[in-house]
PDB file of C-alpha atoms and ligand atoms in Angstrom:
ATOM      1  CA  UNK A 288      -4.137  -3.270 -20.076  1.00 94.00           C
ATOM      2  CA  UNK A 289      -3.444   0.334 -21.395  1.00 96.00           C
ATOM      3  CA  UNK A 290      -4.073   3.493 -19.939  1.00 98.00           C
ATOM      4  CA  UNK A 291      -6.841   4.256 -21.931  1.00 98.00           C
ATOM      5  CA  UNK A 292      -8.450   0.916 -21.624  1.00 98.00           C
ATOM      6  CA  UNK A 293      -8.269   1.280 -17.595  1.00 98.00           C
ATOM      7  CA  UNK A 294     -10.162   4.630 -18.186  1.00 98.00           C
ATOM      8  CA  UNK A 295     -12.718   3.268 -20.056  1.00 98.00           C
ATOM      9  CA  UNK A 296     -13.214   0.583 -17.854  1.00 98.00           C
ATOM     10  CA  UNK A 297     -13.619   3.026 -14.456  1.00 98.00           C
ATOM     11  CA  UNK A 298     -15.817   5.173 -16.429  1.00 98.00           C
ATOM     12  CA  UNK A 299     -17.786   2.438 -17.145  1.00 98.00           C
ATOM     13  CA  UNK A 300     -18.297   0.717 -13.552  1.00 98.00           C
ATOM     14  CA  UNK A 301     -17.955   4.322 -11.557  1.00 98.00           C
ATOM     15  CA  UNK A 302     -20.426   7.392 -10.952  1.00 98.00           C
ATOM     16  CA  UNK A 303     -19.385  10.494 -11.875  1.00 98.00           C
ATOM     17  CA  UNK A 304     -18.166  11.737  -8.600  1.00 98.00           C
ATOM     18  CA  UNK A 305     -15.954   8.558  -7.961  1.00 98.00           C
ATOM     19  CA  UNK A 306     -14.697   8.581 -11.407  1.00 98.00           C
ATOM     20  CA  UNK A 307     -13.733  12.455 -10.641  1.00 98.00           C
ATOM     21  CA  UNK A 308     -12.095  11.034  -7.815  1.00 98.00           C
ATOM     22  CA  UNK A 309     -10.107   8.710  -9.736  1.00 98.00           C
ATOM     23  CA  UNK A 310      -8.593  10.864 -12.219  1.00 98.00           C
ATOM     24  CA  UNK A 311      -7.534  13.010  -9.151  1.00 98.00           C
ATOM     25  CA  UNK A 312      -5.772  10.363  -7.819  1.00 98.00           C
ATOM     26  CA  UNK A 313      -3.926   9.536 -10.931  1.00 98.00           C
ATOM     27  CA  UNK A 314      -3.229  12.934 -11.316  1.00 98.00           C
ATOM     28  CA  UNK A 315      -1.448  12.901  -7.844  1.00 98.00           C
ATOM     29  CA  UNK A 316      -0.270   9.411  -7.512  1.00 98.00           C
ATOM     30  CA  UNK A 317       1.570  10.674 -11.486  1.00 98.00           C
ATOM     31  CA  UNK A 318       3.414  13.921  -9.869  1.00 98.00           C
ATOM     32  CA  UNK A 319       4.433  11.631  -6.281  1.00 98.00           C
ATOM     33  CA  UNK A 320       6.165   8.912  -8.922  1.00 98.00           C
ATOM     34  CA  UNK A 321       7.624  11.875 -10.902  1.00 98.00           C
ATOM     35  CA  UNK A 322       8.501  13.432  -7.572  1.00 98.00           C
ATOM     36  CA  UNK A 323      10.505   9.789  -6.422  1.00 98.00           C
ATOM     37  CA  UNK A 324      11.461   8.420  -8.992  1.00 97.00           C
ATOM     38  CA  UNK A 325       9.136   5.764  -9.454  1.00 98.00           C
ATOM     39  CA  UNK A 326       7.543   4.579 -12.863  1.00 98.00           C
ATOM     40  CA  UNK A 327       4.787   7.415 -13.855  1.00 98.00           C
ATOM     41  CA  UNK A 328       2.846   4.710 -15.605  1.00 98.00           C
ATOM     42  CA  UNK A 329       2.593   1.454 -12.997  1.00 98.00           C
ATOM     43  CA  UNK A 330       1.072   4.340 -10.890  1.00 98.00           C
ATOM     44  CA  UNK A 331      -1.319   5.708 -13.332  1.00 98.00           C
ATOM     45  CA  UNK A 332      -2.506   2.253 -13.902  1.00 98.00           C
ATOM     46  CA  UNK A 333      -2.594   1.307 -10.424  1.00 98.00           C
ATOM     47  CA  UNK A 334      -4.621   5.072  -9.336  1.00 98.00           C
ATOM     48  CA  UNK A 335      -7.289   4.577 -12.325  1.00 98.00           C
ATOM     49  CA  UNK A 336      -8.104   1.363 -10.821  1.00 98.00           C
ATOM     50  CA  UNK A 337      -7.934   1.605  -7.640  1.00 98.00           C
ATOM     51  CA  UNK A 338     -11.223   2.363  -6.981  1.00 98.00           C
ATOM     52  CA  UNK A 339     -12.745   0.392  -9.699  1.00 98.00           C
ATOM     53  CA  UNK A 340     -15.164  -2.593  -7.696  1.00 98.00           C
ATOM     54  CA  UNK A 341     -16.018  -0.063  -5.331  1.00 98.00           C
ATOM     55  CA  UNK A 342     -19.300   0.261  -6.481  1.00 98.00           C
ATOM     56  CA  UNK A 343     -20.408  -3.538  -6.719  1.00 98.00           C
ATOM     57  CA  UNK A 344     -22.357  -5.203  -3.962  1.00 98.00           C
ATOM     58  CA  UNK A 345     -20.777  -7.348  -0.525  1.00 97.00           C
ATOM     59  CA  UNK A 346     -22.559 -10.275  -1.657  1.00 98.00           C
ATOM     60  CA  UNK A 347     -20.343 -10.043  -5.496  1.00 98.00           C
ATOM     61  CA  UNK A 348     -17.254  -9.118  -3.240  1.00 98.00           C
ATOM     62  CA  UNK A 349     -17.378 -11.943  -1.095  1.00 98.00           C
ATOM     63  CA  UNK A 350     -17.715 -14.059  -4.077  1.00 98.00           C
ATOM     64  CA  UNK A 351     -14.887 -12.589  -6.067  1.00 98.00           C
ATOM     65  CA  UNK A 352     -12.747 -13.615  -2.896  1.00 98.00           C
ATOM     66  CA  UNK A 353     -14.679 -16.750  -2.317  1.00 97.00           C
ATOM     67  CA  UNK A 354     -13.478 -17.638  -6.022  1.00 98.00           C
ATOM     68  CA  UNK A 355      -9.638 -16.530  -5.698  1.00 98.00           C
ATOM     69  CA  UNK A 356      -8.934 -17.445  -2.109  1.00 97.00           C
ATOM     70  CA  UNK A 357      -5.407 -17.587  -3.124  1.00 97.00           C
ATOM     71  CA  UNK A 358      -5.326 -13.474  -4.110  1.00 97.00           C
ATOM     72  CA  UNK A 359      -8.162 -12.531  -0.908  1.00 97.00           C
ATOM     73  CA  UNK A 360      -5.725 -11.863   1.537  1.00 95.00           C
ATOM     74  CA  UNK A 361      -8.152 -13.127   4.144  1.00 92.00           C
ATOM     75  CA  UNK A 362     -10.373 -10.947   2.890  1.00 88.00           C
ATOM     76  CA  UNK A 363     -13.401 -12.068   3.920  1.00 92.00           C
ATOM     77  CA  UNK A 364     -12.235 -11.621   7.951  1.00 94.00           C
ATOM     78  CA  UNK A 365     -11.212  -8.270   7.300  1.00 95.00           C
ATOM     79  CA  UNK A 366     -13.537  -5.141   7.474  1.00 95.00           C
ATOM     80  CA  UNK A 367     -15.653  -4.753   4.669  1.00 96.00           C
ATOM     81  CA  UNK A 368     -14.355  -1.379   3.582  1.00 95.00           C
ATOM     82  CA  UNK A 369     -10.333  -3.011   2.818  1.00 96.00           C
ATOM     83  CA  UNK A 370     -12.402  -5.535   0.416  1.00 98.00           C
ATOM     84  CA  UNK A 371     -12.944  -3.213  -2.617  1.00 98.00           C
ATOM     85  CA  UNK A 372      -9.266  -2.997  -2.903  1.00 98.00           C
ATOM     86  CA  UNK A 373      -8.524  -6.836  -2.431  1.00 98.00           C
ATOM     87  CA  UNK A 374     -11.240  -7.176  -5.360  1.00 98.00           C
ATOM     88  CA  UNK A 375     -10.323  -4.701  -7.956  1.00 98.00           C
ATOM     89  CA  UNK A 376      -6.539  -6.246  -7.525  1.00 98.00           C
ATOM     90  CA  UNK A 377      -8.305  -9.628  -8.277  1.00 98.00           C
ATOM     91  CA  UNK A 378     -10.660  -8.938 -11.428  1.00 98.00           C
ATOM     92  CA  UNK A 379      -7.252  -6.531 -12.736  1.00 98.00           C
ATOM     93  CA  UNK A 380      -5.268 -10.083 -12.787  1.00 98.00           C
ATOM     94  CA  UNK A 381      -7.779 -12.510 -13.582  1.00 98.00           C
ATOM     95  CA  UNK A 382     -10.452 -10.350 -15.876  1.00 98.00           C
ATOM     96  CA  UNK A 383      -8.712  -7.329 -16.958  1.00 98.00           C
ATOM     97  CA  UNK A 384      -5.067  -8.845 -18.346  1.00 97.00           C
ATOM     98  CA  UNK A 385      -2.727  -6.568 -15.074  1.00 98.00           C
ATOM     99  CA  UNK A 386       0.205  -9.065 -14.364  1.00 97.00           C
ATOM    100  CA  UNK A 387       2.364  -6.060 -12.987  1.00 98.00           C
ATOM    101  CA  UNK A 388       2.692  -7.350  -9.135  1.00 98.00           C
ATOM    102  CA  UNK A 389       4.053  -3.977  -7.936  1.00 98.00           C
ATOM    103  CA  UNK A 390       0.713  -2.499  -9.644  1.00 98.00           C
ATOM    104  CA  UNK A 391      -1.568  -5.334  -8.074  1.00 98.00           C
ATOM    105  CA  UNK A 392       0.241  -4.902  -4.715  1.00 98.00           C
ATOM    106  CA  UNK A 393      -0.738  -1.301  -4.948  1.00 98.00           C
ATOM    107  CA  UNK A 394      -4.236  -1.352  -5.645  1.00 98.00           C
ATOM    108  CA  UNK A 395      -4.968  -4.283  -3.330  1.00 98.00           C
ATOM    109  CA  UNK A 396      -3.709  -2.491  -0.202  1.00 98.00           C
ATOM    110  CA  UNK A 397      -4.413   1.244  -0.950  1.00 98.00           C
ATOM    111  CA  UNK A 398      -7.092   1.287   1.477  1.00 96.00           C
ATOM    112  CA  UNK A 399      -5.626  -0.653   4.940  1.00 96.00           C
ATOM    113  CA  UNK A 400      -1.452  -0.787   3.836  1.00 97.00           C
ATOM    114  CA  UNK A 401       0.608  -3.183   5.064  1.00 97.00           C
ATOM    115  CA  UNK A 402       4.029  -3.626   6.618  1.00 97.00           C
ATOM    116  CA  UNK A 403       6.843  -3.732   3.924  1.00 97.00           C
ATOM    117  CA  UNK A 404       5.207  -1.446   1.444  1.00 98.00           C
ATOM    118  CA  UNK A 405       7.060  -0.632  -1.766  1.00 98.00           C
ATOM    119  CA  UNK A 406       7.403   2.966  -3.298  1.00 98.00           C
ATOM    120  CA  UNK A 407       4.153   2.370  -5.138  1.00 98.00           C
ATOM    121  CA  UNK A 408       2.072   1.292  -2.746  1.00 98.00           C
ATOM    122  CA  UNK A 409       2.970   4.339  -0.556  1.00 98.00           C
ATOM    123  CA  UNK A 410       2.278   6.591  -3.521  1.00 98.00           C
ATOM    124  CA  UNK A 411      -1.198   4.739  -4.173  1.00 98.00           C
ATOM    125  CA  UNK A 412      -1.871   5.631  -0.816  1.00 98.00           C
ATOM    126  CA  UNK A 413      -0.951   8.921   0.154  1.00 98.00           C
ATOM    127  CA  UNK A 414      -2.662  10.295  -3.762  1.00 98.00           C
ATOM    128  CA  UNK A 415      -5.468   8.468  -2.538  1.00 98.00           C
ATOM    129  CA  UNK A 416      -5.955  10.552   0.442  1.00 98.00           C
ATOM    130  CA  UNK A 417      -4.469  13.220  -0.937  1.00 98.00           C
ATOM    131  CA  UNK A 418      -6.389  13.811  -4.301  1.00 98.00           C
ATOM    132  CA  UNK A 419      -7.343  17.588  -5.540  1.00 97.00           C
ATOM    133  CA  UNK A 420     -11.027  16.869  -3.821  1.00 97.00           C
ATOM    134  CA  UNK A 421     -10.034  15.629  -0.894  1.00 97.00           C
ATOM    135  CA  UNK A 422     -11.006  19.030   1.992  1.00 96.00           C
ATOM    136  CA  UNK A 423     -10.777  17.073   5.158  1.00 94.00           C
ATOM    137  CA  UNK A 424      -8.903  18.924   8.067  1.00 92.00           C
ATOM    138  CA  UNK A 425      -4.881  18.345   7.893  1.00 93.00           C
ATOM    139  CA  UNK A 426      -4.617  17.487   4.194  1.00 97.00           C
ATOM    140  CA  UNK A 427      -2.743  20.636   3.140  1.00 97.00           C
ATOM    141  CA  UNK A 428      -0.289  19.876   5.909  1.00 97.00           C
ATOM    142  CA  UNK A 429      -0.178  15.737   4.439  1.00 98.00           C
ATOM    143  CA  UNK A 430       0.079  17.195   1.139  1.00 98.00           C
ATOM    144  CA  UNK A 431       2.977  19.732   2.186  1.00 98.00           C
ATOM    145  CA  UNK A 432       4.800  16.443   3.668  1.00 98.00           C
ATOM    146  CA  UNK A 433       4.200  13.863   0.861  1.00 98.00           C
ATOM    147  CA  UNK A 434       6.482  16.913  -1.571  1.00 97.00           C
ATOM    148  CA  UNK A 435       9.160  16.388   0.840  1.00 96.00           C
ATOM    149  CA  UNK A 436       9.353  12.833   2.756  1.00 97.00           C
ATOM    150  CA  UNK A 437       7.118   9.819   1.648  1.00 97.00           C
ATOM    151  CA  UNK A 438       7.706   7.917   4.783  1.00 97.00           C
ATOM    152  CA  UNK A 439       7.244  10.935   7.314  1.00 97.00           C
ATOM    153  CA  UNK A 440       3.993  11.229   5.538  1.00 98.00           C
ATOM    154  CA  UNK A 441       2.748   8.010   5.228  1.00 98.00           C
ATOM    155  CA  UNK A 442       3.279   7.560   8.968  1.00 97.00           C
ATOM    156  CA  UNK A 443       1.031  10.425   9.618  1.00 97.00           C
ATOM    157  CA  UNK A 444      -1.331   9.685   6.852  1.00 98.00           C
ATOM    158  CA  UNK A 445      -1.602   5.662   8.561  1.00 97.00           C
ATOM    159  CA  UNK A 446      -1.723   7.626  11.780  1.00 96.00           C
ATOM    160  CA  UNK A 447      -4.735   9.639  10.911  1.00 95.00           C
ATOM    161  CA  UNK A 448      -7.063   7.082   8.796  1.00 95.00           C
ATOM    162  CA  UNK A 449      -6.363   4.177  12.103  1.00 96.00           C
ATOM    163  CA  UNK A 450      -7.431   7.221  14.418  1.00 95.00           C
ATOM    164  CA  UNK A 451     -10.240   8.059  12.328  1.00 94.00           C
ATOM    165  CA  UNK A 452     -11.503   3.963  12.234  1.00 94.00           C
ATOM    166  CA  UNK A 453     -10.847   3.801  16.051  1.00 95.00           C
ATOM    167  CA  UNK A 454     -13.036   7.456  16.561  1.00 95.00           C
ATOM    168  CA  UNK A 455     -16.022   5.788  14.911  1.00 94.00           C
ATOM    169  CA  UNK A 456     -15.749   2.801  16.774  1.00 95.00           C
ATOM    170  CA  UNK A 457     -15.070   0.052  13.943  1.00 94.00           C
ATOM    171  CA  UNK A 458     -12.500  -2.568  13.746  1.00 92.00           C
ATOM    172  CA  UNK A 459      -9.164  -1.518  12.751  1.00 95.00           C
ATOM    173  CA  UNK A 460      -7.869  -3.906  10.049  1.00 95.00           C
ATOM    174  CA  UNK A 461      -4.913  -5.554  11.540  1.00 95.00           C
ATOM    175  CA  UNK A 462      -3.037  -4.958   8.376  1.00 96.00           C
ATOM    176  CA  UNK A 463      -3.107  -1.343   9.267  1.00 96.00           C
ATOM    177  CA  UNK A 464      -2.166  -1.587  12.146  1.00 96.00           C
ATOM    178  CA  UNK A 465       1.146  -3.307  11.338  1.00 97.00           C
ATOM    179  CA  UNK A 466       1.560  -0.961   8.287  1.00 98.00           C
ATOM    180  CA  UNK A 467       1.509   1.614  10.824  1.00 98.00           C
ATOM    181  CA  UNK A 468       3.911   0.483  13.299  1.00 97.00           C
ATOM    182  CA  UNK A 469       6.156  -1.337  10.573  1.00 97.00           C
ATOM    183  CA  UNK A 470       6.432   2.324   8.801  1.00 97.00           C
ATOM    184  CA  UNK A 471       7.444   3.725  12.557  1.00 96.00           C
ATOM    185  CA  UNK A 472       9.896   1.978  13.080  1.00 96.00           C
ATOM    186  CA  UNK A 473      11.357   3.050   9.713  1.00 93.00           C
ATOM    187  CA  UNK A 474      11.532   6.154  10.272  1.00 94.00           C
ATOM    188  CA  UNK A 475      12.254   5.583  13.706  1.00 93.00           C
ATOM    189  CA  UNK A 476      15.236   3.805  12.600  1.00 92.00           C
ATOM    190  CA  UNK A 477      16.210   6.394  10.006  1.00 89.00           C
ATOM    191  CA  UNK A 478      16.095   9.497  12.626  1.00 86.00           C
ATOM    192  CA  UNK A 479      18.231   7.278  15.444  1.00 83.00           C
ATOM    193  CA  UNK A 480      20.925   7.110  12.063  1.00 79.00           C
ATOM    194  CA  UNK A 481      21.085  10.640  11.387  1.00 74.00           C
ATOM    195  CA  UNK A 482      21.099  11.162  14.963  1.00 70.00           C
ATOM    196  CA  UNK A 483      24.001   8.712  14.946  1.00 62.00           C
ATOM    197  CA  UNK A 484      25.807  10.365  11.972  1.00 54.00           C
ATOM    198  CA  UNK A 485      25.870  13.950  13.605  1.00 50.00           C
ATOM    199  CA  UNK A 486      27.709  12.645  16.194  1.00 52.00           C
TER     200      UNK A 486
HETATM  201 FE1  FE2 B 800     -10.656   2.989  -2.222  1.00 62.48          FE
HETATM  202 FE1  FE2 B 801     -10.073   6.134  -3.724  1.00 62.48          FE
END
């Protein structure tokens, strides 16, 4: 699938405002892969779509994961707001001809993480959060760290969105949780080297 053709697809399934939404993200998920080093176009690809079976019913989610139980990544017993994610990843491989697995990785877990993300699915993440629109309190300051570190800000960017579950009293998504502590212990483990280094 082109670039184009993922436009016209979002544009097709997603109100105005998300769609707005989307191109922000691509925007910013483009400059973090320029920023690192990481291919401009798997994110592109992976930030137009991201969002793209967000607006379809539960009942046509659960069925896209009842259908590819293989890709669902036990959806189904995860909160409902981590399954638009798992099903755009799913129609991109089996409706809209994605076979990247770095892009599908990125667009399936752009909403909880996971431990062991790559490059791109940090970048999917943080644009996602951090998209021109986006005005909630601390972004500037998330937006200030993803220029400089991508793990020191996806640790506070997994940090805030698992505090902001727990505040409303929903389920946090296992998945996240692990992402969280999995991307602590990075940078946990980087800091104790450059400690070690200095010495
Ligand atoms: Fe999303
Ligand atoms: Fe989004």
């Amino acid at each position: 699938m082109t670039l184009k053709q993922a436009k016209e697809l979002v544009r097709s399934r997603l109100s105005d405002q998300r769609y707005e939404h989307t191109l922000n993200v691509k925007k910013m998920a483009v400059k973090l892969a320029k920023r690192y080093g990481a291919d401009e176009e798997q994110a592109a690809l992976a930030a137009l779509l991201h969002d793209a079976a967000k607006e379809i019913s539960k009942d046509e989610m659960r069925a896209i994961m009842r259908a590819y139980p293989e890709y669902a990544e036990g959806g189904e017993e995860r909160p409902t707001p981590v399954w638009h994610g798992i099903c755009a990843a799913i129609l991109a491989r089996t409706e809209w001809g994605v076979e990247d697995e770095a892009v599908l990785s990125a667009i399936a877990c752009h909403t909880a993480g996971k431990p062991g993300m790559s490059r791109l699915d940090k970048i999917l993440y943080l644009a996602d959060m951090t998209s021109a629109e986006r005005d909630w309190s601390g972004v500037n300051k998330l937006r200030r760290l993803e220029r400089n570190d991508l793990d020191a800000a996806m640790l506070v960017a997994l940090k805030q969105t698992n505090d902001f579950v727990l505040s409303q009293g929903k389920p946090l998504d296992p998945m996240s949780k692990a992402a969280y502590e999995d991307i602590q212990a990075q940078v946990e483990a980087r800091a104790g080297t450059a400690c070690g280094s200095s010495d």
